[in-house]
Amino acid sequence: MSDKKALLTVDGIDGAIEMPVLSGTLGPEVVDVSRLTGKGLFTYDPGFVSTAACESKITFIDGAKGQLLHRGYPIEQLAQQSDYLETCYLLMNGELPSAKQKKEYVDTILSHTMVHESLVSFFKGFRYDAHPMAMMCGVVGALASFYHDSLDINNPEHREISAHRLIAKMPTLAAMCYKHSTGQPFMYPDNSRSYSENFLHMMFGNPCESSRIDPIVAKAMDIIFLLHADHEQNASTSTVRLAGSSGANPFACISSGIAALWGPAHGGANEAVLNMLQEIGDESRIDEFVKRAKDKNDPFRLMGFGHRVYKNFDPRSRVMQGICDEVFGAMGVEHDPLLKIARKLEKIALEDDYFVEKKLYPNVDFYSGIIMKAIGIPTDMFTVIFATGRTAGWIAHWNEMISNPYKIGRPRQLYTGHTQRDYTPLDQR
Ligand code: SDX
C-alpha cells in the first residue's frame, strides 16, 4: 500500500481534507474517501463509473488494452488450454489445481449435478411460455429451501459445498427450463459425460434414445461457459456482493445476480443481439440501424457493442469470433445469413467515426448469441447460459467477501426532494 495522500479543499470547510491514496498490484490507484462522512460530505458517482466498491484478487480488466486476467492468467490462455471447471476452481481457490486436485474437484461437482425431485413440481407452476430467466430466478433462490444443513455463511465448509452445489446444479436447472418450454421430459444428468457435454445432453437428449454430442460443439459450449465465468465488479456481480453483505444465503445471492444479469444492457444483450440481427434481416438494412444507433433522439443502441470498461476489443469476443467458423462448420450452418449480417455489421461499425470516437467495440455478447444459435440453443435461453457460466464468478466474489472482514453495503444519496413540511388534512386539499 502506498503512503500517498489526496488533499481536498471544499468551499466553506476550513483546511484541506487529507485522504489516503491506495494502490493495488494492477490498475488505477484509489482514493479512500471514507472519512468524508465525518466532514459532512458524500461522494456522488451515479453508475459507479469511477468508484471502486471493494478490494478483490479474483479478476483484473484493463479496458484500454482489452486485457482480462483471472487470478493473473489471460483469458486467451485459459480459453486455449484450460476448461470451465478448472477455471471455476481457479476463480474460487486462487491457483490452478494439480492433476489430483482437478480430478477430485470434477468428481465432486459431478456428484452434485442432480436436483431434489421436488424441484420438478416448481416447474409445473410456470406457464409453458415462461421466460427461462424468470424460472431461473425462482428455482435458484428456492434451492436454499433444500439445504438448511449448510446455510451458515460463516462456516467455510458450508460456503464450499454451496459453491459446489450451485456450479453443479445450474446446468441441470437451465436444461429443465428449456425442457419445460418444449413439453419434453426432463433429462437426468449423465455423469459419465463432461460438465458441458452433460449440459447439452440434458438440453437436447430424450429418454427414448442415447444422445451423441459432437465434441466440437461440447468444446464450444465449455469455452462459452469459461468466457462468461467472471468479469470483476459488473452489475450482476456487484448485486451478488450487495445481497451477500446483508448476510443472505448464497442461493438467494446468486438468484439476485441472475435477476440483475437479465437486463438487456447487461447479460440480456446476447438475446437482444439476435433479436436485433433478425430485425435487421438483410445486409442492405445495416446502415439504417447504424444510423439509428447514432441518433441521440432514438433510444436504439447497437446491441453487442460498447462496454463500461473495455475501450478496446473485448478479448472474449475475439475468442468467440475464432470459434465461430469451427462451430458453424460442425453444425453445417456456415452460410447462416445472420452470421453474414453480424460480420458486415461489425465491419461497418468499426469503420464508423461515431463508434471509433466512442470506442464502441463488439463485446462478449456480440458473437456468443450467434454461436449459441448455431448450436441450436433458443434465443431466450442465451442469458441463462450466461448466468450458468457466471455462477463461478458470482460465488467466488461472494466467498471472497464473506471470508474477509466486510460491512453491509449501504450507499448514500444526493437528496433533492421536499424539505420538511406539515401534513395537509384531506378536507383542505
Ligand atoms: C455485458 O460490466 C461488465 O463487465 C458487463 C459484461 C460482463 O461480462 O459482466 O461484460 C457483460 O453486460 C456486456 C455489455 C452488453 N450490453 C450491450 O451490448 C448493450 C449495448 N451496449 C450499451 O448499452 C452500453 O455500451 C453499455 C451499457 C454496455 C455500457 O454503457 P456505459 O458504460 O454506461 O456507456 P455509456 O452509456 O455512457 O455510452 C457512452 C456513449 C454514450 O453516448 P454519449 O452520451 O457519450 O453521447 O456511447 C454511446 C452512448 O449513447 N453508446 C452507444 C452504445 N453503447 C454506448 N451508442 C450506440 N450503441 C451502443 N451499443
Short mmCIF file of N, CA, C and O and ligand atoms in Angstrom, two decimals, residues 231 234 264-267 269 293 296 301-308 316 354-355 358 360 363-365 386 390, ligand 1:
data_model
loop_
_atom_site.label_atom_id
_atom_site.label_comp_id
_atom_site.label_asym_id
_atom_site.label_seq_id
_atom_site.Cartn_x
_atom_site.Cartn_y
_atom_site.Cartn_z
N HIS A 231 -16.12 -11.43 -14.44
CA HIS A 231 -15.75 -10.17 -15.10
C HIS A 231 -15.68 -9.03 -14.10
O HIS A 231 -16.26 -7.97 -14.31
N ASN A 234 -18.90 -6.25 -12.32
CA ASN A 234 -20.01 -5.89 -13.21
C ASN A 234 -21.32 -5.82 -12.43
O ASN A 234 -21.36 -6.14 -11.25
N PRO A 264 -31.22 -6.11 -20.65
CA PRO A 264 -30.60 -6.09 -21.98
C PRO A 264 -29.31 -5.26 -22.02
O PRO A 264 -28.49 -5.40 -22.92
N ALA A 265 -29.09 -4.40 -21.03
CA ALA A 265 -27.83 -3.63 -21.04
C ALA A 265 -26.69 -4.49 -20.50
O ALA A 265 -25.52 -4.15 -20.64
N HIS A 266 -27.05 -5.62 -19.91
CA HIS A 266 -26.04 -6.50 -19.28
C HIS A 266 -26.11 -7.87 -19.94
O HIS A 266 -25.94 -7.98 -21.15
N GLY A 267 -26.44 -8.88 -19.20
CA GLY A 267 -26.39 -10.23 -19.77
C GLY A 267 -27.50 -10.52 -20.76
O GLY A 267 -27.41 -11.47 -21.53
N ALA A 269 -28.05 -8.90 -23.25
CA ALA A 269 -27.65 -8.35 -24.55
C ALA A 269 -27.50 -9.43 -25.61
O ALA A 269 -27.77 -9.19 -26.79
N ALA A 293 -28.61 3.97 -34.27
CA ALA A 293 -27.78 3.83 -33.06
C ALA A 293 -27.05 5.13 -32.75
O ALA A 293 -26.75 5.42 -31.60
N LYS A 296 -29.19 10.51 -31.21
CA LYS A 296 -29.42 10.79 -29.79
C LYS A 296 -30.90 10.72 -29.44
O LYS A 296 -31.27 10.41 -28.31
N ARG A 301 -29.90 1.19 -29.36
CA ARG A 301 -28.45 1.03 -29.31
C ARG A 301 -28.08 -0.23 -30.05
O ARG A 301 -28.85 -1.19 -30.11
N LEU A 302 -26.88 -0.25 -30.59
CA LEU A 302 -26.41 -1.43 -31.31
C LEU A 302 -26.05 -2.48 -30.26
O LEU A 302 -25.04 -2.39 -29.57
N MET A 303 -26.91 -3.46 -30.09
CA MET A 303 -26.70 -4.45 -29.04
C MET A 303 -25.45 -5.27 -29.35
O MET A 303 -25.19 -5.60 -30.50
N GLY A 304 -24.67 -5.54 -28.31
CA GLY A 304 -23.43 -6.28 -28.51
C GLY A 304 -22.23 -5.38 -28.73
O GLY A 304 -21.11 -5.85 -28.90
N PHE A 305 -22.49 -4.05 -28.72
CA PHE A 305 -21.37 -3.11 -28.88
C PHE A 305 -21.27 -2.22 -27.65
O PHE A 305 -22.27 -1.86 -27.04
N GLY A 306 -20.07 -1.85 -27.32
CA GLY A 306 -19.83 -0.94 -26.21
C GLY A 306 -19.64 -1.68 -24.91
O GLY A 306 -20.07 -2.83 -24.76
N HIS A 307 -19.00 -1.01 -23.99
CA HIS A 307 -18.73 -1.63 -22.68
C HIS A 307 -18.29 -0.54 -21.71
O HIS A 307 -17.62 0.40 -22.09
N ARG A 308 -18.69 -0.69 -20.45
CA ARG A 308 -18.30 0.29 -19.45
C ARG A 308 -16.78 0.35 -19.28
O ARG A 308 -16.20 1.41 -19.08
N ARG A 316 -12.83 -11.45 -25.00
CA ARG A 316 -13.71 -12.62 -25.06
C ARG A 316 -14.41 -12.72 -26.42
O ARG A 316 -14.63 -13.80 -26.95
N TYR A 354 -18.47 7.52 -35.42
CA TYR A 354 -19.18 7.56 -34.13
C TYR A 354 -18.66 6.46 -33.21
O TYR A 354 -18.32 6.67 -32.07
N PHE A 355 -18.60 5.24 -33.75
CA PHE A 355 -18.19 4.10 -32.93
C PHE A 355 -16.69 4.14 -32.63
O PHE A 355 -16.25 3.78 -31.54
N LYS A 358 -16.19 6.88 -29.92
CA LYS A 358 -16.69 6.47 -28.60
C LYS A 358 -16.11 5.13 -28.16
O LYS A 358 -16.48 4.57 -27.14
N LEU A 360 -16.51 2.09 -29.25
CA LEU A 360 -17.54 1.07 -29.07
C LEU A 360 -17.16 -0.16 -29.89
O LEU A 360 -17.28 -0.18 -31.11
N ASN A 363 -18.69 -6.59 -27.88
CA ASN A 363 -18.40 -7.17 -26.57
C ASN A 363 -18.74 -8.66 -26.58
O ASN A 363 -19.10 -9.20 -27.64
N VAL A 364 -18.64 -9.27 -25.43
CA VAL A 364 -18.80 -10.73 -25.35
C VAL A 364 -20.13 -11.19 -25.93
O VAL A 364 -20.24 -12.28 -26.49
N ASP A 365 -21.14 -10.32 -25.82
CA ASP A 365 -22.48 -10.76 -26.25
C ASP A 365 -22.66 -10.76 -27.75
O ASP A 365 -23.59 -11.38 -28.27
N PHE A 386 -25.45 -17.62 -20.00
CA PHE A 386 -24.55 -16.62 -19.42
C PHE A 386 -24.56 -16.78 -17.90
O PHE A 386 -23.52 -16.85 -17.25
N ARG A 390 -21.52 -17.63 -15.41
CA ARG A 390 -21.13 -16.58 -14.46
C ARG A 390 -21.30 -16.98 -13.00
O ARG A 390 -20.73 -16.34 -12.10
C1 SDX B 1 -22.08 -7.14 -20.53
O1 SDX B 1 -19.76 -4.71 -16.86
C2 SDX B 1 -19.43 -5.86 -17.44
O2 SDX B 1 -18.35 -6.36 -17.29
C3 SDX B 1 -20.56 -6.49 -18.27
C4 SDX B 1 -20.19 -7.76 -19.03
C5 SDX B 1 -19.85 -8.91 -18.10
O3 SDX B 1 -19.16 -9.83 -18.54
O4 SDX B 1 -20.40 -8.92 -16.95
O5 SDX B 1 -19.08 -7.51 -19.88
C6 SDX B 1 -21.34 -8.25 -19.88
O6 SDX B 1 -23.02 -6.62 -19.96
C7 SDX B 1 -21.57 -6.61 -21.85
C8 SDX B 1 -22.40 -5.38 -22.36
C9 SDX B 1 -23.64 -5.91 -23.03
N1 SDX B 1 -24.56 -4.80 -23.35
C10 SDX B 1 -24.77 -4.42 -24.62
O7 SDX B 1 -24.19 -4.91 -25.61
C11 SDX B 1 -25.86 -3.36 -24.78
C12 SDX B 1 -25.37 -2.25 -25.72
N2 SDX B 1 -24.33 -1.51 -25.02
C13 SDX B 1 -24.69 -0.29 -24.30
O8 SDX B 1 -25.92 -0.39 -23.66
C14 SDX B 1 -23.54 0.27 -23.47
O9 SDX B 1 -22.45 0.24 -24.25
C15 SDX B 1 -23.20 -0.38 -22.15
C16 SDX B 1 -24.41 -0.49 -21.24
C17 SDX B 1 -22.63 -1.72 -22.34
C18 SDX B 1 -22.14 0.48 -21.47
O10 SDX B 1 -22.77 1.63 -21.11
P1 SDX B 1 -21.93 2.83 -20.43
O11 SDX B 1 -20.58 2.48 -19.98
O12 SDX B 1 -22.84 3.42 -19.43
O13 SDX B 1 -21.67 3.69 -21.68
P2 SDX B 1 -22.49 4.94 -22.00
O14 SDX B 1 -23.93 4.56 -21.96
O15 SDX B 1 -22.01 6.03 -21.11
O16 SDX B 1 -22.05 5.18 -23.50
C19 SDX B 1 -21.04 6.10 -23.81
C20 SDX B 1 -21.53 6.73 -25.11
C21 SDX B 1 -22.95 7.28 -25.00
O17 SDX B 1 -23.03 8.36 -25.91
P3 SDX B 1 -22.82 9.88 -25.29
O18 SDX B 1 -23.81 10.03 -24.15
O19 SDX B 1 -21.38 9.94 -24.80
O20 SDX B 1 -23.09 10.79 -26.48
O21 SDX B 1 -21.59 5.71 -26.13
C22 SDX B 1 -22.92 5.57 -26.56
C23 SDX B 1 -23.83 6.17 -25.52
O22 SDX B 1 -25.03 6.68 -26.09
N3 SDX B 1 -23.14 4.13 -26.70
C24 SDX B 1 -23.76 3.54 -27.72
C25 SDX B 1 -23.69 2.17 -27.44
N4 SDX B 1 -23.09 1.97 -26.27
C26 SDX B 1 -22.76 3.19 -25.80
N5 SDX B 1 -24.35 4.03 -28.83
C27 SDX B 1 -24.87 3.12 -29.67
N6 SDX B 1 -24.86 1.77 -29.49
C28 SDX B 1 -24.28 1.27 -28.38
N7 SDX B 1 -24.26 -0.06 -28.19
#
